Coordinates of C-alpha atoms and ligand atoms in Angstrom, one line a residue:
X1 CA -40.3 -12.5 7.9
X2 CA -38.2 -15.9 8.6
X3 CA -36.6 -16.4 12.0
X4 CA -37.6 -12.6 13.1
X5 CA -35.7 -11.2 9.7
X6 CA -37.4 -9.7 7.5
X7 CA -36.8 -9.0 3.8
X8 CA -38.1 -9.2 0.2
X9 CA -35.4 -11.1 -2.2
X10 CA -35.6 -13.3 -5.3
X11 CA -34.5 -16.7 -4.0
X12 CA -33.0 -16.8 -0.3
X13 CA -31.4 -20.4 -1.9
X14 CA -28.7 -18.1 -3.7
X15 CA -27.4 -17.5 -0.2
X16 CA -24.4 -20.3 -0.6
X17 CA -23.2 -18.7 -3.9
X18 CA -23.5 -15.2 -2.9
X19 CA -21.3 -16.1 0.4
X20 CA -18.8 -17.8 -1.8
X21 CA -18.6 -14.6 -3.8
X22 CA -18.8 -12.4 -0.4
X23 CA -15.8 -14.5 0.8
X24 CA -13.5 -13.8 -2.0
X25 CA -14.4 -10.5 -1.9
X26 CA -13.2 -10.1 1.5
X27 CA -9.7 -10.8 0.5
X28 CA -10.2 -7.5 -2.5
X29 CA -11.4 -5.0 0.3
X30 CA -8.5 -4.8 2.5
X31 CA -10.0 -1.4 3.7
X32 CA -13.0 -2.9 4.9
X33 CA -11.4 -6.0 6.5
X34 CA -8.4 -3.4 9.0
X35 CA -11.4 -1.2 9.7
X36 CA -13.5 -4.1 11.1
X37 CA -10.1 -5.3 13.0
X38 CA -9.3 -1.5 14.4
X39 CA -12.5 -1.7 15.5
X40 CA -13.0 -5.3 16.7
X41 CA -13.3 -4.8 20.3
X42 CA -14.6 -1.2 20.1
X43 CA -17.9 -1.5 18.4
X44 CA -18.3 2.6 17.6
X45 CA -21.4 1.6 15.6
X46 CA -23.2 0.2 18.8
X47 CA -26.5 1.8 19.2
X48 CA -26.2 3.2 15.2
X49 CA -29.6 1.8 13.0
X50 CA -28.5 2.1 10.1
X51 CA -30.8 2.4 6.8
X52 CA -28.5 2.0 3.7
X53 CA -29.8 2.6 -0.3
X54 CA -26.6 1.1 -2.6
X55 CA -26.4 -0.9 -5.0
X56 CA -27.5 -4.4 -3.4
X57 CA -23.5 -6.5 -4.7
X58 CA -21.1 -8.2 -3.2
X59 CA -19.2 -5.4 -2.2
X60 CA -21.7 -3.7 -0.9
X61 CA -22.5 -7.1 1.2
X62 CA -19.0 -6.9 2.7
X63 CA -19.9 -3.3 3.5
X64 CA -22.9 -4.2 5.5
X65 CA -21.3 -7.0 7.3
X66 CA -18.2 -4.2 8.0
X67 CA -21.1 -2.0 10.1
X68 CA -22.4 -4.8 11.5
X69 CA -18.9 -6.0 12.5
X70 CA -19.1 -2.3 14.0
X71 CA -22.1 -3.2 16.4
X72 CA -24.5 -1.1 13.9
X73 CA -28.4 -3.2 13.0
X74 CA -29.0 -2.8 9.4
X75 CA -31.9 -2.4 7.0
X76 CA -31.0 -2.5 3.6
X77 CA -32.5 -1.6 0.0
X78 CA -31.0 -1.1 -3.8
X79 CA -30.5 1.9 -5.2
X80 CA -31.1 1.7 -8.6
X81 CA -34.1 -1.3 -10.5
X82 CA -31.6 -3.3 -12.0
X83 CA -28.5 -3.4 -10.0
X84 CA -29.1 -6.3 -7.2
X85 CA -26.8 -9.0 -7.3
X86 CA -29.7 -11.6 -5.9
X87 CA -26.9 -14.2 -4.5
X88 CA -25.3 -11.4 -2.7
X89 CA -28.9 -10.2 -1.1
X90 CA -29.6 -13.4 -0.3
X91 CA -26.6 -13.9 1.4
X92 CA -26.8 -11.0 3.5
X93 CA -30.5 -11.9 4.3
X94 CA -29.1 -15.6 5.6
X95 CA -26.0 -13.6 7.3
X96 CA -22.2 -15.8 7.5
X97 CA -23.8 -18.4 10.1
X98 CA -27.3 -18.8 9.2
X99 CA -29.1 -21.0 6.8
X100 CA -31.9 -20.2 4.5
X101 CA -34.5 -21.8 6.5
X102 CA -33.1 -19.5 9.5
X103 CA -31.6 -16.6 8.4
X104 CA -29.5 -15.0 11.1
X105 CA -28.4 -11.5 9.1
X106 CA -30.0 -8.0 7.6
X107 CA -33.5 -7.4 6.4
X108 CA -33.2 -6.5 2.6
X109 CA -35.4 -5.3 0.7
X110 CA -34.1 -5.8 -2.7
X111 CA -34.2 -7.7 -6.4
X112 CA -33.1 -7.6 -9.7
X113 CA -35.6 -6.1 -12.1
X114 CA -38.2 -3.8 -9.9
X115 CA -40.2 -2.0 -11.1
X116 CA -40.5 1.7 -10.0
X117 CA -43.5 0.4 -7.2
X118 CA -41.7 -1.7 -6.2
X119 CA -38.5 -0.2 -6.0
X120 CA -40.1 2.8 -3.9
X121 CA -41.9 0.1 -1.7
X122 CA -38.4 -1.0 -0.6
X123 CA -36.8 2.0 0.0
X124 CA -39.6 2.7 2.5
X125 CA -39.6 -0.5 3.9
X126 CA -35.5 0.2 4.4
X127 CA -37.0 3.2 6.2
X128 CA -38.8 1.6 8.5
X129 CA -38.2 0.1 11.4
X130 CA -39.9 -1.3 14.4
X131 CA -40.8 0.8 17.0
X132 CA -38.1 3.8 16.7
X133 CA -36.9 5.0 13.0
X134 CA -33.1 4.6 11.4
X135 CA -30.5 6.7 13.0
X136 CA -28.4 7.3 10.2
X137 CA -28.9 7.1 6.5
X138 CA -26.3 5.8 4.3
X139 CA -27.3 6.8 0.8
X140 CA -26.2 6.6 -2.9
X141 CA -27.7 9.0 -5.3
X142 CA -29.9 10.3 -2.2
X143 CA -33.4 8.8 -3.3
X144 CA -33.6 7.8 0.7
X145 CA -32.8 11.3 1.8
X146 CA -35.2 12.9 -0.8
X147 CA -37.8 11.1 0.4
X148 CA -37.3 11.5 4.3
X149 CA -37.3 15.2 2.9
X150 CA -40.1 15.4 0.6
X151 CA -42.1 13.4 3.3
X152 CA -41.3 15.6 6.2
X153 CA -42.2 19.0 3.8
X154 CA -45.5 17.4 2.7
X155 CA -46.5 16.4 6.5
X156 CA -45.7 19.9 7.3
X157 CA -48.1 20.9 4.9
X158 CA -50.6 18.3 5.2
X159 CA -51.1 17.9 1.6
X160 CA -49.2 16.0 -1.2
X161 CA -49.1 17.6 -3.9
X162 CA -51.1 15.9 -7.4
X163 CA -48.8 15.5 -10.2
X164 CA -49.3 16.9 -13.4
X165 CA -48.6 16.1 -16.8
X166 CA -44.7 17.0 -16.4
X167 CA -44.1 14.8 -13.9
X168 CA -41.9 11.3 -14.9
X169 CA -43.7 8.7 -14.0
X170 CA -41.3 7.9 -11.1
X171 CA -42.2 10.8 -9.7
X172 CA -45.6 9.7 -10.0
X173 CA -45.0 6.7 -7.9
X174 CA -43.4 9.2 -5.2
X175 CA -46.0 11.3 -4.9
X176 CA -48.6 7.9 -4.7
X177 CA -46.2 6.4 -2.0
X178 CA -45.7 9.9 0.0
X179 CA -50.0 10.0 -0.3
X180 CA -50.4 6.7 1.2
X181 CA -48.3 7.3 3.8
X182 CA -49.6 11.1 4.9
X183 CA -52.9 9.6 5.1
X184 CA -52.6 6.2 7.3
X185 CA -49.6 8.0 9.9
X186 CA -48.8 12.1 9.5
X187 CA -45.9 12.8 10.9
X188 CA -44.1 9.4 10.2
X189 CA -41.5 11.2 8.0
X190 CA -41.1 13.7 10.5
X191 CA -40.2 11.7 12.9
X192 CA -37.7 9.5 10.7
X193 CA -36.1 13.0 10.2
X194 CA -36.0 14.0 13.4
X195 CA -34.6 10.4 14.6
X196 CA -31.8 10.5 12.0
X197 CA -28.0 11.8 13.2
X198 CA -26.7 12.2 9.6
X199 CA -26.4 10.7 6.2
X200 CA -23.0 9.4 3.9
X201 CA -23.7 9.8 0.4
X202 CA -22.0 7.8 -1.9
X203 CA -22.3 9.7 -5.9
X204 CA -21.7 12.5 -7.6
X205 CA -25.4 13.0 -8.0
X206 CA -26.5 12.9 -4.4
X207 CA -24.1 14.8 -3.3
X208 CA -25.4 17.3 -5.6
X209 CA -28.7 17.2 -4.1
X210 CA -27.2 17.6 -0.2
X211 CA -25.6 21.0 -1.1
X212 CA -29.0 22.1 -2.8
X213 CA -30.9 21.0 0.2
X214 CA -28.2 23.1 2.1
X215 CA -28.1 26.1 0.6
X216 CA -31.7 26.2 0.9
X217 CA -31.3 25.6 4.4
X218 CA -33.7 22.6 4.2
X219 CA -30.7 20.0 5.1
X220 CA -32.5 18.2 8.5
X221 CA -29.7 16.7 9.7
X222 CA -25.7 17.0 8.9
X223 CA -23.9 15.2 5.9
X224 CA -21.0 13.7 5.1
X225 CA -20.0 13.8 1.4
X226 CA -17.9 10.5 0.9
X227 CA -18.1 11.1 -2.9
X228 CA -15.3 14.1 -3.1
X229 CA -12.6 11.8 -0.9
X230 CA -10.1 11.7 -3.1
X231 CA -9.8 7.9 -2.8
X232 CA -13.7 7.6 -3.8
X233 CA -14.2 9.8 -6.6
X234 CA -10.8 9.9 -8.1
X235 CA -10.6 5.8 -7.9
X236 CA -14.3 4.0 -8.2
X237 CA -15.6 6.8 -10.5
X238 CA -12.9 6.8 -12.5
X239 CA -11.0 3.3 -13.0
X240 CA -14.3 1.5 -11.4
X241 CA -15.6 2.7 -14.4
X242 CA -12.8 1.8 -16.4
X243 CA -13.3 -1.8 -15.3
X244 CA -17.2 -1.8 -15.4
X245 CA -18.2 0.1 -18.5
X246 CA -16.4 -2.4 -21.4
X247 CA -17.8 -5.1 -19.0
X248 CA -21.6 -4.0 -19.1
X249 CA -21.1 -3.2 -22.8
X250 CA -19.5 -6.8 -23.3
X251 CA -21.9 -8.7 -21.3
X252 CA -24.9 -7.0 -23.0
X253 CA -23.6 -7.0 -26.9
X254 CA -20.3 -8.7 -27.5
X255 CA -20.0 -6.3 -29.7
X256 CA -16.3 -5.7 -30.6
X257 CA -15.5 -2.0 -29.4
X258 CA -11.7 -2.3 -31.1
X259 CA -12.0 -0.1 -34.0
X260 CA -15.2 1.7 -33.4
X261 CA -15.8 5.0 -32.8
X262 CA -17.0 5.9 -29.1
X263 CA -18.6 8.6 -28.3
X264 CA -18.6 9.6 -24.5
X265 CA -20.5 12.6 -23.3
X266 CA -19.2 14.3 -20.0
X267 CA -15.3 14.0 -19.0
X268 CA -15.5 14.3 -15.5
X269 CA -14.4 11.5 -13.1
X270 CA -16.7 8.9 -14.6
X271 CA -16.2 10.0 -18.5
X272 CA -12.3 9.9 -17.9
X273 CA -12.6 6.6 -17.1
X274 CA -15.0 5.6 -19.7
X275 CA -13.2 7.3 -22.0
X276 CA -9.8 5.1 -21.1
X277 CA -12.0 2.4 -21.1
X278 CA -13.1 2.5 -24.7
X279 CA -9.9 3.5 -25.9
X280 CA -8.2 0.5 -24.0
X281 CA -9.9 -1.8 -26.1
X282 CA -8.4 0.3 -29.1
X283 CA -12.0 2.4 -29.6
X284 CA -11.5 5.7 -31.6
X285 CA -13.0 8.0 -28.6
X286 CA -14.5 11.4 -29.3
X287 CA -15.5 13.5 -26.1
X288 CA -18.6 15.8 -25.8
X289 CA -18.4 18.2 -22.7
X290 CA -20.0 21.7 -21.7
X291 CA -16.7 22.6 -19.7
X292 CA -13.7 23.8 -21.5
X293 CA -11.2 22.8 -18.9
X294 CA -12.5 19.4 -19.4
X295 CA -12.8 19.3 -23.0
X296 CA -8.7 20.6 -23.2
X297 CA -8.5 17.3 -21.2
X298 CA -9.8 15.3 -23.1
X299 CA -8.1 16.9 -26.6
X300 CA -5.0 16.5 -24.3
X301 CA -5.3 12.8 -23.4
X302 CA -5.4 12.6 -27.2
X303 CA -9.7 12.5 -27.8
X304 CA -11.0 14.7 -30.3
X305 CA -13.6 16.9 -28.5
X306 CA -16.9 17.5 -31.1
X307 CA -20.5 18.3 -30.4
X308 CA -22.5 15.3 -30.0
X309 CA -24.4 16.3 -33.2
X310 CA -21.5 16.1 -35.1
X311 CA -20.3 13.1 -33.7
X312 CA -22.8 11.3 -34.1
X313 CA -22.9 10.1 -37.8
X314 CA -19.7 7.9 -37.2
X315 CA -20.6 6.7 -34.0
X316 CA -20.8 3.3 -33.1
X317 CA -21.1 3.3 -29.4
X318 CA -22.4 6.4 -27.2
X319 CA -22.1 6.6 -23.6
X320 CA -23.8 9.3 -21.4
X321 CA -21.6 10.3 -18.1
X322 CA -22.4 13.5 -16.9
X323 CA -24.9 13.3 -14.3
X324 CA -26.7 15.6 -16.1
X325 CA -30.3 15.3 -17.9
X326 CA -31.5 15.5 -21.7
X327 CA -27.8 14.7 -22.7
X328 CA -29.1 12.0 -25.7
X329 CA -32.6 12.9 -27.0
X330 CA -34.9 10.9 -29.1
X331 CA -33.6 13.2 -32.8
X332 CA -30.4 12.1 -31.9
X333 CA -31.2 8.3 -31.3
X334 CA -32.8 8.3 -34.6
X335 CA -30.4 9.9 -36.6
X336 CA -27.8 7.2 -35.3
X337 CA -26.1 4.7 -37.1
X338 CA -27.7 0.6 -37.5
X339 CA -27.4 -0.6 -34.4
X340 CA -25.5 1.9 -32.8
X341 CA -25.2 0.6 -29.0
X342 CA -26.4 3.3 -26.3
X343 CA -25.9 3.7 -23.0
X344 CA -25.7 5.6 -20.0
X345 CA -23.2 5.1 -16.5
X346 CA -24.5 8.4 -14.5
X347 CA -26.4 7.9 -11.7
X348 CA -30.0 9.1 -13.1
X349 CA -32.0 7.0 -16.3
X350 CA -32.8 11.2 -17.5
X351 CA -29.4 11.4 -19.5
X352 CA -31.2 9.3 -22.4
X353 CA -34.4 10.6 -23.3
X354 CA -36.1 7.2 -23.2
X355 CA -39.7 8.8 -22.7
X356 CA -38.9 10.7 -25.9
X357 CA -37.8 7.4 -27.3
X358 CA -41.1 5.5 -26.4
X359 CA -43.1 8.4 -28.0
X360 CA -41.3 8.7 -31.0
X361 CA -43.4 8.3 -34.3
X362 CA -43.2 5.0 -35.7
X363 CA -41.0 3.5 -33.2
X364 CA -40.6 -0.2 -32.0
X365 CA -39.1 -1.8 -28.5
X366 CA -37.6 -5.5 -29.5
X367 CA -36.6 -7.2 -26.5
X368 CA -33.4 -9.1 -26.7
X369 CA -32.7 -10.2 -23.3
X370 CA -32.8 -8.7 -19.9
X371 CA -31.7 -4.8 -19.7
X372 CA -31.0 -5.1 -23.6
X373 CA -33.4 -3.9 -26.3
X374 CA -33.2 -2.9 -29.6
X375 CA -35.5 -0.2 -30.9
X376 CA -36.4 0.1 -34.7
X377 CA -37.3 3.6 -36.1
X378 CA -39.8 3.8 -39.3
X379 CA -36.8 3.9 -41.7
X380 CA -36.0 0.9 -40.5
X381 CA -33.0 1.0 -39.0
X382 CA -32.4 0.5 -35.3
X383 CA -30.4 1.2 -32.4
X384 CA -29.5 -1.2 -28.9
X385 CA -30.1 0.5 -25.5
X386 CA -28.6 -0.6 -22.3
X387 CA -30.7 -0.8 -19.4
X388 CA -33.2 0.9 -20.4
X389 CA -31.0 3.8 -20.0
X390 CA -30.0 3.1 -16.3
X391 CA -26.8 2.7 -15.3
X392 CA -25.2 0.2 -17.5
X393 CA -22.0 -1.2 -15.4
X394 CA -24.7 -2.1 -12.5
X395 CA -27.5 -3.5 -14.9
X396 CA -25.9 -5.1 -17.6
X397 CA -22.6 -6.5 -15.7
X398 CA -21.8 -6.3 -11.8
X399 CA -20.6 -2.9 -11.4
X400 CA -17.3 -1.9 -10.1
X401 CA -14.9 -4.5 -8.7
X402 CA -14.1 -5.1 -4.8
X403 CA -10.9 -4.0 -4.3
X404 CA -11.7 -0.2 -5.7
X405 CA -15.3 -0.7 -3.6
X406 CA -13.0 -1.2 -0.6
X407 CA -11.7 2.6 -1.2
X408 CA -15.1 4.0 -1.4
X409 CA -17.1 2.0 1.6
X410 CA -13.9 2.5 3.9
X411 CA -14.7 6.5 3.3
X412 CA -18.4 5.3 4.3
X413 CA -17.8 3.6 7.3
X414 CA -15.6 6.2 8.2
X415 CA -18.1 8.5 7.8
X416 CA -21.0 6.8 9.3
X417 CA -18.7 6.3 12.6
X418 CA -17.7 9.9 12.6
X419 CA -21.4 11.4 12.3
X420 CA -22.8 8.7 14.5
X421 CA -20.6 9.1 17.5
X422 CA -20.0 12.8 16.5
X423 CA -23.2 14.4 15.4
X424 CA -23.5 16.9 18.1
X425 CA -20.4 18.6 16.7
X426 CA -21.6 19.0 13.3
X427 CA -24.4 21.6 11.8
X428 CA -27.2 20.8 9.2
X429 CA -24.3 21.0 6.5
X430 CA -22.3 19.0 4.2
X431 CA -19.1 18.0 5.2
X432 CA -15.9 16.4 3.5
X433 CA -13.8 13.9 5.7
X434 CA -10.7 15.2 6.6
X435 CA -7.6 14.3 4.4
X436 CA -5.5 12.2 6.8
X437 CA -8.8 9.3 6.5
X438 CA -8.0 10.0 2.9
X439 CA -4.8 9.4 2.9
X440 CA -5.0 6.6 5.7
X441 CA -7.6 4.4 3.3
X442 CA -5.0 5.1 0.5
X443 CA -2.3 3.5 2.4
X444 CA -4.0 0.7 3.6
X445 CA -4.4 -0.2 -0.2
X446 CA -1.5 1.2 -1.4
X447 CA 0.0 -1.5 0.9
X448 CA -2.1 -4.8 0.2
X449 CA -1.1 -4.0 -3.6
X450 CA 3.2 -4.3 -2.8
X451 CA 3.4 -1.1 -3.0
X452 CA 6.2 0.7 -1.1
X453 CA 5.8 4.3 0.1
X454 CA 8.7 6.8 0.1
X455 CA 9.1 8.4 3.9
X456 CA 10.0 12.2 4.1
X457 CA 12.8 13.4 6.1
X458 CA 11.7 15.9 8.9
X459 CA 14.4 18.5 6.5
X460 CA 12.2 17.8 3.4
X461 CA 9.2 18.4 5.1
X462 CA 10.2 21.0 6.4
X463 CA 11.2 22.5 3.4
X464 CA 7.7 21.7 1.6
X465 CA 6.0 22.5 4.7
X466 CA 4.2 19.6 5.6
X467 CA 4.2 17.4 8.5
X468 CA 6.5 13.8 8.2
X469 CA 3.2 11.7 8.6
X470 CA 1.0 13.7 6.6
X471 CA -1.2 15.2 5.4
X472 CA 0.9 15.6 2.4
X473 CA -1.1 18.5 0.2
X474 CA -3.1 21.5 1.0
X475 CA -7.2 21.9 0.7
X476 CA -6.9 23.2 -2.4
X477 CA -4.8 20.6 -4.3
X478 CA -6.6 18.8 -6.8
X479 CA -4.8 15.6 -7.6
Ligands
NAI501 P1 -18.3 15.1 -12.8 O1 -19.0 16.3 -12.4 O2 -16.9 14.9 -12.5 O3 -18.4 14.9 -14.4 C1 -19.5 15.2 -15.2 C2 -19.1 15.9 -16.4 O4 -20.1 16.0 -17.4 C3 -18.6 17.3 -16.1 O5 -17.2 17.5 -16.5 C4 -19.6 18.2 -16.8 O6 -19.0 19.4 -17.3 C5 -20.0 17.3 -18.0 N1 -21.4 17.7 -18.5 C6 -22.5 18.2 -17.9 N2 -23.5 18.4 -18.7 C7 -23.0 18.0 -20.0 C8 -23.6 17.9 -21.2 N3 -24.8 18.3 -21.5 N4 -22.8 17.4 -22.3 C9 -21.5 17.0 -22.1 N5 -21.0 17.1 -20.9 C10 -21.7 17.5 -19.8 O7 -19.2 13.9 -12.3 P2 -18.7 12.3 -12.1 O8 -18.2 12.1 -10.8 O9 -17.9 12.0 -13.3 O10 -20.1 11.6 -12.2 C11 -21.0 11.6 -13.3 C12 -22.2 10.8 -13.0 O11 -21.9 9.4 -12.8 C13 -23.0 11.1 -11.8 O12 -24.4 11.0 -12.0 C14 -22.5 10.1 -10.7 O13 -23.4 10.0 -9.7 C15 -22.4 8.9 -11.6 N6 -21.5 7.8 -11.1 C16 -21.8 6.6 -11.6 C17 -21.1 5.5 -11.2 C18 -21.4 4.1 -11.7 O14 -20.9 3.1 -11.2 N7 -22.2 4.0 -12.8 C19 -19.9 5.6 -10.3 C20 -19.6 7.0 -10.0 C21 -20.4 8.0 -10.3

């Protein structure tokens, strides 16, 4: 704690760079900057305490300083080990007018390079606040939410439960933290619960986890699901990625991807854009997916669609982006190509099997640098993994650029305003923002890039049914 903030970063003296960066990025999130003007003299966020688990950037610095601009307090913490940007943290931490021997902005709890302790240290400490707990929850990937859950069903119980030889080693650390905690205050979770009005989640993967919780009817407070706005998922998942990926692969190998074959596993959202990515830098791509509508996709935007055991002799690049675990196991990293690169841009590090790797016979970790390593099988050849398997954009380079970041966190602040002021009209469900916000945060970008929208006649309307200002498709459309 400094001048009443507190906060755990790597070097508050980053705070004039990460401001610099911050300031730019202002001008790229054009979302961010009309909300915090509709809203100037309004302050809908007044009274909201808002605990926030996202990537620790830029962007998501200009999305704090957007809810605070809203009258919310914030505690903030990373989402993922790797993916703080420590000038932007430290810039939040000294906040736009104060200096880093006062800081004057947001506690954050957050660093490059954690390790799991420490990583679940700060997603508590995000959690708690003086006296009463956070309000709302704004999460990415729903670690923050699973453990307000897990705490609260463990309290209930009085017992936590002891892991056993399954059990990842994160899980481990969990469990230890969730121990700790039932043991010096039992009902602290409970309470946090209790406190909280609702959560935004940010990713495909959280959201995954909300409708679980859900349908089990174990949801303990309403959600917002910012991830299926069509101007989040269809925009950062897809051409964020296409920006990020080729960035965290450059910044990590250099390698040259023109003329190699990639293979990317999963053509959702994300693997579209991967997919483009690689192949914008003139890539031969092959596609691996479990759903034939995606895999005619992909055989239609002109990717050959193989098994990943077939692809893999002539691969020299393979990218994991389905969200989904046990995608790249340790037989298939060692029957890979020398120095095939690996890596994975879904939300989870259980796509690659890197416990598998660590155990497998023979094998050796060479670090290169940070979040690169090469590993060298028996047979002596090798292959080069990305972040340890974590999200690559994030660890290796800076993740997705501002101005697509402005599309997603406008659907978040959106959100967070909507179940903060409005929580007594929602139930214990998941919810999807309605599509005029959609179509409102669309236009507000649509705009700042030139762009120049055609306006219906009330007879064409009419004709297509729809009203002049919108919204322009039914429910069921999929864009
Ligand atoms: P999605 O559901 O649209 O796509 C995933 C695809 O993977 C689906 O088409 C599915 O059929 C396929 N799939 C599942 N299991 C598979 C398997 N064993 N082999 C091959 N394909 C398989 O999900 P989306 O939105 O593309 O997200 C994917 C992951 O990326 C999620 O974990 C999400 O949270 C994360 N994400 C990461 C971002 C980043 O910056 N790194 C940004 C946005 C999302």
């Amino acid at each position: 704690t400094r001048n009443g903030v507190e906060f755990a970063v790597a070097d508050l003296e980053l705070a004039e760079f990460g401001r610099k960066e911050i300031r730019l990025a202002e001008h790229e999130m054009p979302g961010l900057m009309a909300l915090r003007r509709e809203y100037a003299e309004v302050y809908p966020l007044r009274g909201a305490r808002v605990s926030g688990s996202l990537h620790m950037t830029v962007q998501t610095a200009v999305l704090i300083e957007t809810l605070v601009a809203l009258g919310a307090e914030v505690r903030w913490a990373s989402c993922n080990i790797f993916s703080t940007q420590d000038h932007a943290a430290a810039a939040v931490v000294v906040g736009p007018h104060g200096t880093p021997e006062a800081p004057q902005g947001v506690p954050v709890f957050a660093w490059k390079g954690e390790t799991l302790e420490e990583y679940w240290w700060c997603t508590e400490r995000m959690l708690t606040w003086d006296g009463a707990g956070p309000n709302m929850i704004l999460d990415d990937g729903g670690d923050a939410t699973m453990l307000v859950h897990k705490g609260t069903q463990y309290e209930a119980a009085g017992v936590v439960p002891q892991p056993d030889d399954n059990d990842s080693d994160e899980w481990k650390v969990v469990l230890g933290l969730l121990r700790e905690s039932l043991a010096a205050d039992g009902q602290k979770w409970t309470r946090i619960g209790q406190g909280v009005r609702g959560v935004t989640e940010e990713t495909t993967t959280g959201v995954l986890r909300l409708y679980q919780l859900a349908a089990a009817g174990d949801l303990l407070f309403p959600a917002i699901n910012v991830n299926d706005s069509v101007t989040k998922s269809k925009f950062d998942n897809r051409y964020g990625i296409r920006h990020s990926l080729i960035d965290g692969i450059n910044r990590g190998t250099d390698v040259l991807i023109g003329g190699k074959v990639a293979v990317v596993c999963g053509y959702g959202d994300v693997g579209k854009g991967a997919a483009e990515s690689l192949s914008g830098q003139g890539a031969r791509v092959i596609v691996t997916e479990i759903d034939p509508i995606c895999a005619l996709q992909a055989a239609m935007d002109g990717y050959q669609v193989k098994t990943l055991e077939n692809a893999l002799p002539e691969a020299d690049i393979v990218i994991t982006t389905t969200g989904n675990k046990d995608v790249v196991m340790a037989e298939h990293m060692a029957r890979m190509k020398h120095q095939t690169i690996v890596g994975n841009i879904g939300h989870f590090d259980n796509e690659i099997d890197m416990a598998g790797l660590a155990r497998y016979p023979g094998v050796r970790r060479i670090n290169i640098k940070p979040q690169v390593d090469e590993w060298v099988f028996p047979d002596g050849h090798s292959i080069i993994v990305l972040s340890e398997g974590r999200l690559l954009n994030l660890g290796n380079a800076t993740g997705h650029p501002s101005f697509v970041m402005s599309n997603s966190f406008s659907n978040q602040v959106i959100a967070q305003v909507e179940l903060f002021t409005k929580h007594e009209e929602y139930d214990n469900e998941v919810y999807r923002l309605p599509k005029k916000l959609d179509e409102k945060v669309a236009r507000i970008h649509l705009q700042a890039l030139g762009g120049e929208l055609t306006k219906l006649t009330k007879d064409q309307a009419e004709y297509i049914d729809v009203d002049v200002e919108g919204p322009f498709k039914s429910e069921h459309y999929r864009y």
